[in-house]
Amino acid sequence: MRLTLRVWRQPAPNAEGRLVTYTADDVTPDMSFLEMLDVVNEGLTEKGESPIAFDHDCREGICGSCGMMINGVAHGPMKATTTCQLHMRSFKDGDTLTIEPWRAAAFPVIRDLCVDRSAFDRIIQAGGYVSVATGNAPDGNTLPVAKGDAEAAMDAAACIGCGACVAACPNGSASLFTAAKLSHLSHLPQGQPERYRRALMMVAQMDEESFGNCTWFGECQEACPKDVSIDEIARMNRDFWMASLFERDEKVSTGTG
Amino acid sequence: MALFWASTVGKKLVMAVTGLLMAGFLVTHMTANLLAYLGPDEINAYSRFLHTTPEVLWPARLVLLASVVLHAVSAYQLSRTSARARSEDYAVHRLQVATIASRTIRWFSVLLALFIVIHLLHFTSGTLLPGFLEGNPYANIVTGFQTQRGMAVFYLAMMVVVGLHVYHGAWSSIRTLGLSRPKAHPLVRPIATIVAIALWLGFSAVPVGVLTGAIRPAGDTTYTAHAR
Amino acid sequence: MELRSNIPSGPLQQKWDKHRFEMKLVNPANKRKYHVLVVGSGLAGASAAATLSELGYHVSCFCFQDSPRRAHSIAAQGGINAAKNYQNDGDSVWRLFYDTVKGGDFRSREANVYRLAQLSVNIIDQCVAQGVPFAREYGGLLTNRSFGGAQVSRTFYARGQTGQQLLLGAYQALEKEIAKGGVTMFPRTEMLDLVVVNGRARGIVVRDLVTGAITPHMGHAVVLATGGYGNVFYLSTNARGSNATAIWRAHKRGALFANPCFTQIHPTCIPQSGHYQSKLTLMSESLRNDGRVWVPRQKGDARGPGQIPEEERDYYLERKYPSFGNLSPRDIASRAAKEVCDEGRGVGPGGLGVYLDFADAIRRLGEDTIRERYGNLFEMYERITDENPYRVPMRIYPAVHYTMGGLWVDYNLMSTIPGLHVLGEANFSDHGANRLGASALMQGLADGYFVIPYTIGHYLASTPLEPVAPDAPELRDAVRNVENMGQQLLGIRGKRTVQSFHRELGKIMWEHCGMARNAAGLEEALRLIPAVREEFWKNVTVPGSGAELNQSLEHAGRVADFLELAELMCRDALHREESCGGHFRTEHETPDGEAQRDDSRFAYVAAWEYQANGAAPVLHKEALQFENVHLATRSYK
C-alpha cells in the first residue's frame, strides 16, 4: 500500500506548527500504525531530516503513551483500540491520513505529536487514591467485595490515561478520565471513607487544569480504547452534588473522630 | 455553595435542575395549548383561572424567570470554559456519535431565547399582534396564525428547535444529575425521545390546526367567545 | 573483591524477622533530612518511592515516560503469586519458596527467595487495601487461578490486566505522596550516569528529555528500579522504551553485573509478521490453563488447523510432560516449541509458530466462560492477527520476555557500590536461572513495599554521609561524561539509523544467545558484536540537537549501552558450561533433551566487574548454599 500522510510538525512547545505531507510506501496490512510511522521515520532519518516525534512505549495497548488524531478520530477508525494496536489493514491503498496531536488547552504540544498530559497526574494527586500507608493493611479476605462491585470497579479502572477522551471531546473535557478513577474507587468498600471528599477535590482539580465541561456528546466514550462508559460521569456528578449539598464528607470525617 | 457554583459540574447541575423545571413547564404549556382543539371555552377558562389566581401564576413566573436566567448564565459561562479548553481546533475533526441536537444546542438556544421574547411580545403582551384581545387566547391564537402566516412558519420552525433542545437537554439533565441507571448503551434515551417528540408535535399541532382550519375562529362555529 | 551477600544467620524462616530486628533504625525526626533518589516508577520504583516518603524520607523519583503510571509493569497480564492458601490446596510459604527455587533451576539464593515468599502474603493485603480490583468469587472473597510451574492455585489477578491494576495502586500511592510533598516527581527524565563520591553512590546525572538539560541530582542513597534489559534482543515483549542504560552506567561506575546471560523466553507470544516488526506481543501464560498446545504430527503439513484430525495432532507438552502438561514452566515450554519448529512441524508464516487451541475448553466450559476469563486477550490477538481465536486456534511462538540477570545485590538489595540499591527486574536476586509466571510482580512489590524501606534505613543509619560540594570533581566528571557522550553521538552524522544497528544487534543475540546456545555460536557473537559496535560509533546518524526533545538521541544512547551489555551476556553464557533454566547450552543436555545442570562447577552467581578501556571484565563468584532444599534435577514430567 502507498499512503499520503499529512502530519503535524512542531519543533518546540511554543513554536509555530504546520501540517507537512509525506508519502509512506511499502505499507503492509499487518503493520501496526506506529510501525508504519517507524518506517517513515527511518526514511526521514536516512535523509538527514528530523523524524516525527510521537509518544509510545508498550505497543500493546496498555501503557497509554500513544495517541494521535487520525483523520479527525482519536486513535483512528477502529473502536476500542489504541493507536499502537491499530493495524494498517484498517486503511486502503491511496488513502490520505491527517495525523494531529491531541488538542486541548490542558495538553500543550511539546513536539510534533507529543503532548504534555501531566494534568492527569495532578487530578490523581487531588485525591485519586485510598489513603493507606504501606503496612497498615488487614488480611485481604477480611473485606468481602461483591463480585458485581469488583467487576464494576474494574470496568472503570481499565482506563489507561491516554487522553483520547479529552482529545475527542469538542469541549476538551476530562470528565471521563476523572469519573473513571472516581468510579473505580467508589465501587469498592475501600474507597468509601474518602468517597465524597475525593469527588469534590478531583472535580476542583479538573476545573483548575482548564479542561472544558461535559455536555454529553458521548464522543469520549466512543474514543475510549478501553470502553469506559459515560455512565461513570453520571456517577461522578451524583457524588459531587451529594458531597457539596449534603456535606457528606463532613459526616464521614466526624464519624472517624 | 459558592464552590458549587464555581465548579463546572456545579453549574451543569444548575442547568440540569432548571432545565428539567422548564421541561415540566413546557409539558404543561403544551397540554394547555391542546385545549384549543376543544374550542374557545376550555382554553379561555384555563387562561382565566391562571389570571385570577396570582398565588399560582406569579410564583410560577418567578421560578421560570429565575430558571431561564440561571440556565442561560450557566450555559454561557460553561461554553466559554469549553471554548478556552479547546482553543486550537483540529484540521480534521470527525465527530462519531454526537447527535445533531447536541452539536447545535448552543447556537439554537440563542435562537430559542429570541423566540421566547418574540412569543411573549406576541401572545402575552400582544405588542406584536394587531387585534390582540386581552384574556382571549383562543381568539389571539387564531388571529395570530391566520393573519401572520410568516409568524406561523416561524413558530413551526422553532418547535423543531424546542424538540431538539429537549431531546438532548432532558436526557443530559438526568445524566448530569446522576439519576440514570448504568446501561449497556448509554446513548440510548427512550424517555427523552418520547418527551421531545410529544412537545414538538403537541406545540406544532396548534399552528397547524389553525392553518388547516381544524381550529377555526370562534364565530365560525356554534361556539361563542365569552367576551369579558 | 569479596562478594558479601550479608545473609543473616539462623534458620531460614527466621532470617528476615531477625534481620529486621538487628537493622538500625533512623530516628523519625531525622528521616526527612535524608534524600533518596529513586530511578524508575514501575512496581518496584513507585512502591519504594511512596513507602519511603510515607516513612518520612525526602524522595525524588525519576522516569523517562511522561507519567509514572506508564512504566512497563503495567503490561503484565496474568497475575501475582502469593502463598495465601485461600484455596486450601496445600500451599504454604514453604511451597512457594520451594517452587520458586526449583523453578529458577537452583541458581538463586535461598534466603532471598524465602523472604519473597513470606512477603507475598503482605503484598496482596496491601494491594487490596489500596483498592486494586482483584477478581472475586460470588461470596466476595478473592479468587485464584493456577499458573505455570505450580500445582496449586495461588495466582491473584485482575482480569488480564493485573500488572496495570497493581501499578495503578502503587502509582496512586506515589501520587498521594507527591501531593503531600514527600516525593518530587521528574517525568520525562532519564538517568544517564551515577555519581560516586568516596566510594558511595551519592547522586545521578539526568537528562530532561523535553529541554535536553543535563543536571545532577544529589542525595544520600540511590535506588535503581529500572527494569530489565530484554530489548538487547531488539524484538522482545518489553516496551520499546525499556532499556539497560541506568544499570549499565552504574555497572560502569563499579556495580557488578550478575548472571547477565539468564534471559527468559516466554512461550506464548504472537509470532512475528514482518521485517518492520517493532515488538512482540505476549499473550498471558494463563492461557495455557485452558488452551492446548499442538503442532501437526506430519512435517510440513500445509492443511489448516481445522482439517487436521485429532490423531494427526501432536500435543507435545502433554505427551512429554504428562503431570504438568500445558502448564510446564516457561523455559521448558519455549524450548519444546523451538524443537518442534526446528523439526519442520511449525505452523504459520515461516513455520515459526505452534497452535494454542481452545476448542476443547470452549466445548467443556462454553464460550462465555472462556470470554470471561480471557476476553481481552482474545480481542488483542484478533486485533493484531485478524484471526478469531474462538474459531481458529491461536498461533504462538516464544519471545524474549524477562531478564533474570541484573545488577548484583546483597540481601539488603544493595549493589557492590555502597548506597546504590537495586530493585525488581533490574537486580538479579530472586529468580535464579528462570522466573516462574506471576512472580515478577511479586518481586517488584516485595522489594519496593517491604524490603527497601527497612534496609535503606539501616544503610543510612549506619553510614556517615558528608554533604557533597556542588563543585565536587566526581560530580563535574559525571556531568561532563554525559555531555560528551551526547555530543559524540550527535557529531558522527553517519549513514545508518540507530534502529538499524539495534535490529542488527538483536538478530545476532537471538541467533546466538537466544533459546539455545553453544560455544561456537557465542564465540561468533563475540566476534560480531564488537564489529557492530565499532561501526555504530563511526556510522550512526542521530539527527537534531541535544537541546530539544530528541527521541533518536535517547534511542542512540540506549543502543550504545546494549552494544556493550550484549557482549557481556555472550561472555557469561560462554563461560557457564552447563544448562540451567533459561540458559540452555546445546552441549549440555540430558539424553532426552532436557537441561543438564552442573552443580559441582556452576552452583554460583557469576558477577562481572567492568574494566575500563575495553579490557575484559573480571568474573567474581558468589557460591550458592542450599541448606534447605535438595538440589534435584528439575522434572515436570
Short mmCIF file of C-alpha atoms in Angstrom, two decimals, chain A residues 11 13 26 28-32 34-35 38-39 41-46 48-65 78-82 85-87 89 110-111 114-118 120-122 124-126 128-147 150-155 157-163 177 181 184-185 188 190 225-227, chain C residues 47 50-51 54 64-72 74-77 84 86 121-122 124-142 158-159 161 164-165 168 171-173 175-179 187-188 210 234 237-242 273 275-282 372 379-380 382-386 449-450 493 495-500 503 541-544 548-552:
data_model
loop_
_atom_site.label_atom_id
_atom_site.label_comp_id
_atom_site.label_asym_id
_atom_site.label_seq_id
_atom_site.Cartn_x
_atom_site.Cartn_y
_atom_site.Cartn_z
CA PRO A 11 9.64 21.69 16.64
CA PRO A 13 6.33 23.86 22.65
CA ASP A 26 5.57 -0.33 1.17
CA THR A 28 1.61 -3.75 4.54
CA PRO A 29 -1.74 -4.58 6.14
CA ASP A 30 -0.18 -6.43 9.08
CA MET A 31 1.87 -3.43 10.16
CA SER A 32 0.72 -1.53 13.19
CA LEU A 34 3.21 3.01 14.79
CA GLU A 35 5.33 0.56 12.80
CA ASP A 38 8.69 3.89 12.32
CA VAL A 39 9.33 3.10 8.68
CA ASN A 41 10.90 7.91 10.40
CA GLU A 42 13.76 5.66 9.31
CA GLY A 43 13.41 7.11 5.84
CA LEU A 44 13.45 10.66 7.20
CA THR A 45 16.49 9.92 9.36
CA GLU A 46 18.38 8.46 6.43
CA GLY A 48 19.01 13.65 7.50
CA GLU A 49 15.61 15.09 8.38
CA SER A 50 14.23 15.01 11.87
CA PRO A 51 11.90 12.10 12.45
CA ILE A 52 8.32 12.60 13.62
CA ALA A 53 8.23 12.61 17.42
CA PHE A 54 5.39 10.63 18.98
CA ASP A 55 4.91 9.10 22.40
CA HIS A 56 4.76 5.32 22.57
CA ASP A 57 6.06 2.64 24.84
CA CYS A 58 4.44 -0.73 25.46
CA ARG A 59 2.88 -1.05 22.00
CA GLU A 60 0.34 -3.47 23.34
CA GLY A 61 -2.40 -1.04 24.21
CA ILE A 62 -1.99 -0.76 27.95
CA CYS A 63 0.56 1.91 28.89
CA GLY A 64 -1.47 4.77 27.47
CA SER A 65 1.55 6.56 25.99
CA MET A 78 -11.07 1.13 14.95
CA LYS A 79 -13.24 1.18 18.03
CA ALA A 80 -11.80 0.36 21.45
CA THR A 81 -8.26 0.31 20.06
CA THR A 82 -5.18 2.35 20.90
CA GLN A 85 -2.91 -1.64 18.26
CA LEU A 86 -4.41 -0.14 15.13
CA HIS A 87 -3.22 -2.03 12.09
CA ARG A 89 -5.48 -3.20 7.34
CA ILE A 110 5.69 19.51 23.34
CA ARG A 111 6.84 18.46 19.92
CA CYS A 114 3.82 14.59 21.76
CA VAL A 115 1.69 16.46 24.27
CA ASP A 116 2.03 17.17 27.97
CA ARG A 117 -0.60 15.19 29.86
CA SER A 118 0.69 15.93 33.36
CA PHE A 120 -3.98 13.94 34.53
CA ASP A 121 -1.36 13.17 37.18
CA ARG A 122 -2.40 16.28 39.09
CA ILE A 124 -4.99 11.91 40.61
CA GLN A 125 -2.88 13.82 43.15
CA ALA A 126 -6.01 15.70 44.18
CA GLY A 128 -7.43 9.61 43.21
CA TYR A 129 -6.20 7.14 45.79
CA VAL A 130 -7.07 5.40 49.03
CA SER A 131 -5.11 6.96 51.89
CA VAL A 132 -3.50 3.82 53.15
CA ALA A 133 0.18 3.69 54.01
CA THR A 134 2.23 0.56 53.43
CA GLY A 135 1.97 -1.93 56.25
CA ASN A 136 -1.48 -0.96 57.52
CA ALA A 137 -3.48 -3.49 55.62
CA PRO A 138 -5.61 -6.20 57.21
CA ASP A 139 -5.85 -9.62 55.55
CA GLY A 140 -7.16 -9.31 52.02
CA ASN A 141 -10.16 -11.52 52.73
CA THR A 142 -11.42 -9.64 55.77
CA LEU A 143 -13.28 -7.29 53.46
CA PRO A 144 -15.57 -9.15 51.07
CA VAL A 145 -16.34 -7.30 47.86
CA ALA A 146 -19.39 -8.38 45.89
CA LYS A 147 -18.36 -9.77 42.54
CA ALA A 150 -15.39 -5.69 41.83
CA GLU A 151 -16.34 -6.01 38.16
CA ALA A 152 -17.81 -2.51 38.03
CA ALA A 153 -14.69 -1.13 39.70
CA MET A 154 -12.52 -2.98 37.19
CA ASP A 155 -14.54 -1.61 34.25
CA ALA A 157 -10.13 1.06 36.50
CA ALA A 158 -9.36 -0.18 32.99
CA CYS A 159 -8.71 3.48 32.00
CA ILE A 160 -5.16 3.83 30.67
CA GLY A 161 -4.95 7.61 30.97
CA CYS A 162 -4.17 8.11 27.28
CA GLY A 163 -6.21 11.29 26.98
CA PHE A 177 -10.90 10.30 32.91
CA LYS A 181 -10.92 6.99 38.69
CA HIS A 184 -13.06 2.67 40.32
CA LEU A 185 -12.71 3.65 43.96
CA LEU A 188 -15.20 -0.62 46.33
CA GLN A 190 -12.02 0.54 50.44
CA PRO A 225 -9.71 2.46 23.84
CA LYS A 226 -10.88 0.69 26.99
CA ASP A 227 -14.62 1.22 26.53
CA SER C 47 6.14 1.33 45.66
CA ALA C 50 5.75 6.01 48.01
CA THR C 51 6.69 3.92 51.01
CA GLU C 54 5.35 7.66 53.95
CA PHE C 64 11.58 8.53 31.25
CA GLN C 65 7.88 8.18 30.41
CA ASP C 66 5.55 11.16 30.53
CA SER C 67 3.87 9.81 33.65
CA PRO C 68 4.92 7.32 36.31
CA ARG C 69 1.77 5.34 35.50
CA ARG C 70 3.20 4.16 32.19
CA ALA C 71 6.12 2.05 33.42
CA HIS C 72 6.23 -1.35 31.77
CA ILE C 74 1.65 -2.08 33.51
CA ALA C 75 1.76 -4.65 30.75
CA ALA C 76 1.92 -7.72 32.98
CA GLN C 77 -1.25 -9.62 32.29
CA LYS C 84 -2.21 -17.30 50.97
CA TYR C 86 -7.02 -19.40 50.24
CA VAL C 121 1.19 -12.53 51.66
CA ASN C 122 1.53 -8.89 52.74
CA ILE C 124 -1.97 -8.96 48.50
CA ASP C 125 -3.26 -7.36 51.68
CA GLN C 126 -1.63 -4.05 50.82
CA CYS C 127 -2.97 -4.03 47.28
CA VAL C 128 -6.50 -4.94 48.39
CA ALA C 129 -6.42 -2.05 50.86
CA GLN C 130 -5.37 0.31 48.08
CA GLY C 131 -8.41 -0.67 46.05
CA VAL C 132 -6.85 -2.99 43.49
CA PRO C 133 -9.91 -4.68 41.95
CA PHE C 134 -8.77 -8.29 42.16
CA ALA C 135 -11.10 -10.94 40.79
CA ARG C 136 -13.63 -12.18 43.34
CA GLU C 137 -15.80 -15.19 44.00
CA TYR C 138 -19.56 -14.68 44.28
CA GLY C 139 -19.13 -14.76 48.04
CA GLY C 140 -16.99 -11.65 47.77
CA LEU C 141 -13.67 -13.28 48.62
CA LEU C 142 -10.56 -13.30 46.49
CA ALA C 158 -7.48 -8.58 37.88
CA ARG C 159 -8.83 -9.80 34.54
CA GLN C 161 -4.63 -6.55 33.49
CA GLN C 164 -1.87 -2.48 35.28
CA GLN C 165 -4.01 -2.63 38.38
CA LEU C 168 -2.09 1.90 39.39
CA TYR C 171 1.08 4.91 41.24
CA GLN C 172 -1.83 6.21 43.28
CA ALA C 173 0.19 5.77 46.47
CA GLU C 175 0.70 10.48 43.64
CA LYS C 176 -0.65 10.67 47.18
CA GLU C 177 2.88 11.27 48.43
CA ILE C 178 3.63 13.73 45.63
CA ALA C 179 0.56 15.72 46.71
CA PRO C 187 8.81 12.52 34.48
CA ARG C 188 10.37 12.59 31.00
CA VAL C 210 11.99 17.81 26.83
CA TYR C 234 15.62 -5.72 19.68
CA THR C 237 7.83 -8.28 24.77
CA ASN C 238 9.34 -5.32 26.61
CA ALA C 239 8.10 -1.82 25.99
CA ARG C 240 10.02 0.00 23.31
CA GLY C 241 11.47 2.36 25.86
CA SER C 242 12.67 -0.35 28.26
CA SER C 273 4.61 -10.85 10.96
CA HIS C 275 10.61 -7.17 8.84
CA TYR C 276 9.13 -3.91 10.16
CA GLN C 277 8.15 -5.67 13.41
CA SER C 278 8.88 -3.34 16.31
CA LYS C 279 7.96 -5.53 19.24
CA LEU C 280 6.44 -8.85 20.10
CA THR C 281 3.21 -9.12 22.00
CA LEU C 282 2.83 -11.55 24.79
CA GLU C 372 -14.95 -14.04 30.84
CA GLU C 379 -9.58 -9.39 21.44
CA MET C 380 -5.97 -8.28 21.46
CA GLU C 382 -7.67 -10.68 16.92
CA ARG C 383 -6.72 -7.03 16.59
CA ILE C 384 -3.13 -7.95 15.83
CA THR C 385 -3.58 -11.02 13.65
CA ASP C 386 -7.06 -10.51 12.21
CA TYR C 449 6.95 -2.00 49.69
CA PHE C 450 8.55 -4.29 52.21
CA ARG C 493 26.42 12.09 11.28
CA LYS C 495 24.72 6.86 7.21
CA ARG C 496 22.83 4.33 9.30
CA THR C 497 19.91 4.80 11.65
CA VAL C 498 20.05 3.85 15.30
CA GLN C 499 17.21 1.44 14.64
CA SER C 500 19.20 -0.45 12.02
CA ARG C 503 17.95 -4.56 14.74
CA THR C 541 23.26 9.10 12.33
CA VAL C 542 21.42 10.98 15.02
CA PRO C 543 19.52 13.97 13.63
CA GLY C 544 18.75 17.12 15.59
CA GLU C 548 15.39 19.52 22.43
CA LEU C 549 13.09 16.52 22.62
CA ASN C 550 15.16 14.13 20.53
CA GLN C 551 13.93 10.55 20.51
CA SER C 552 16.73 9.43 18.18
#
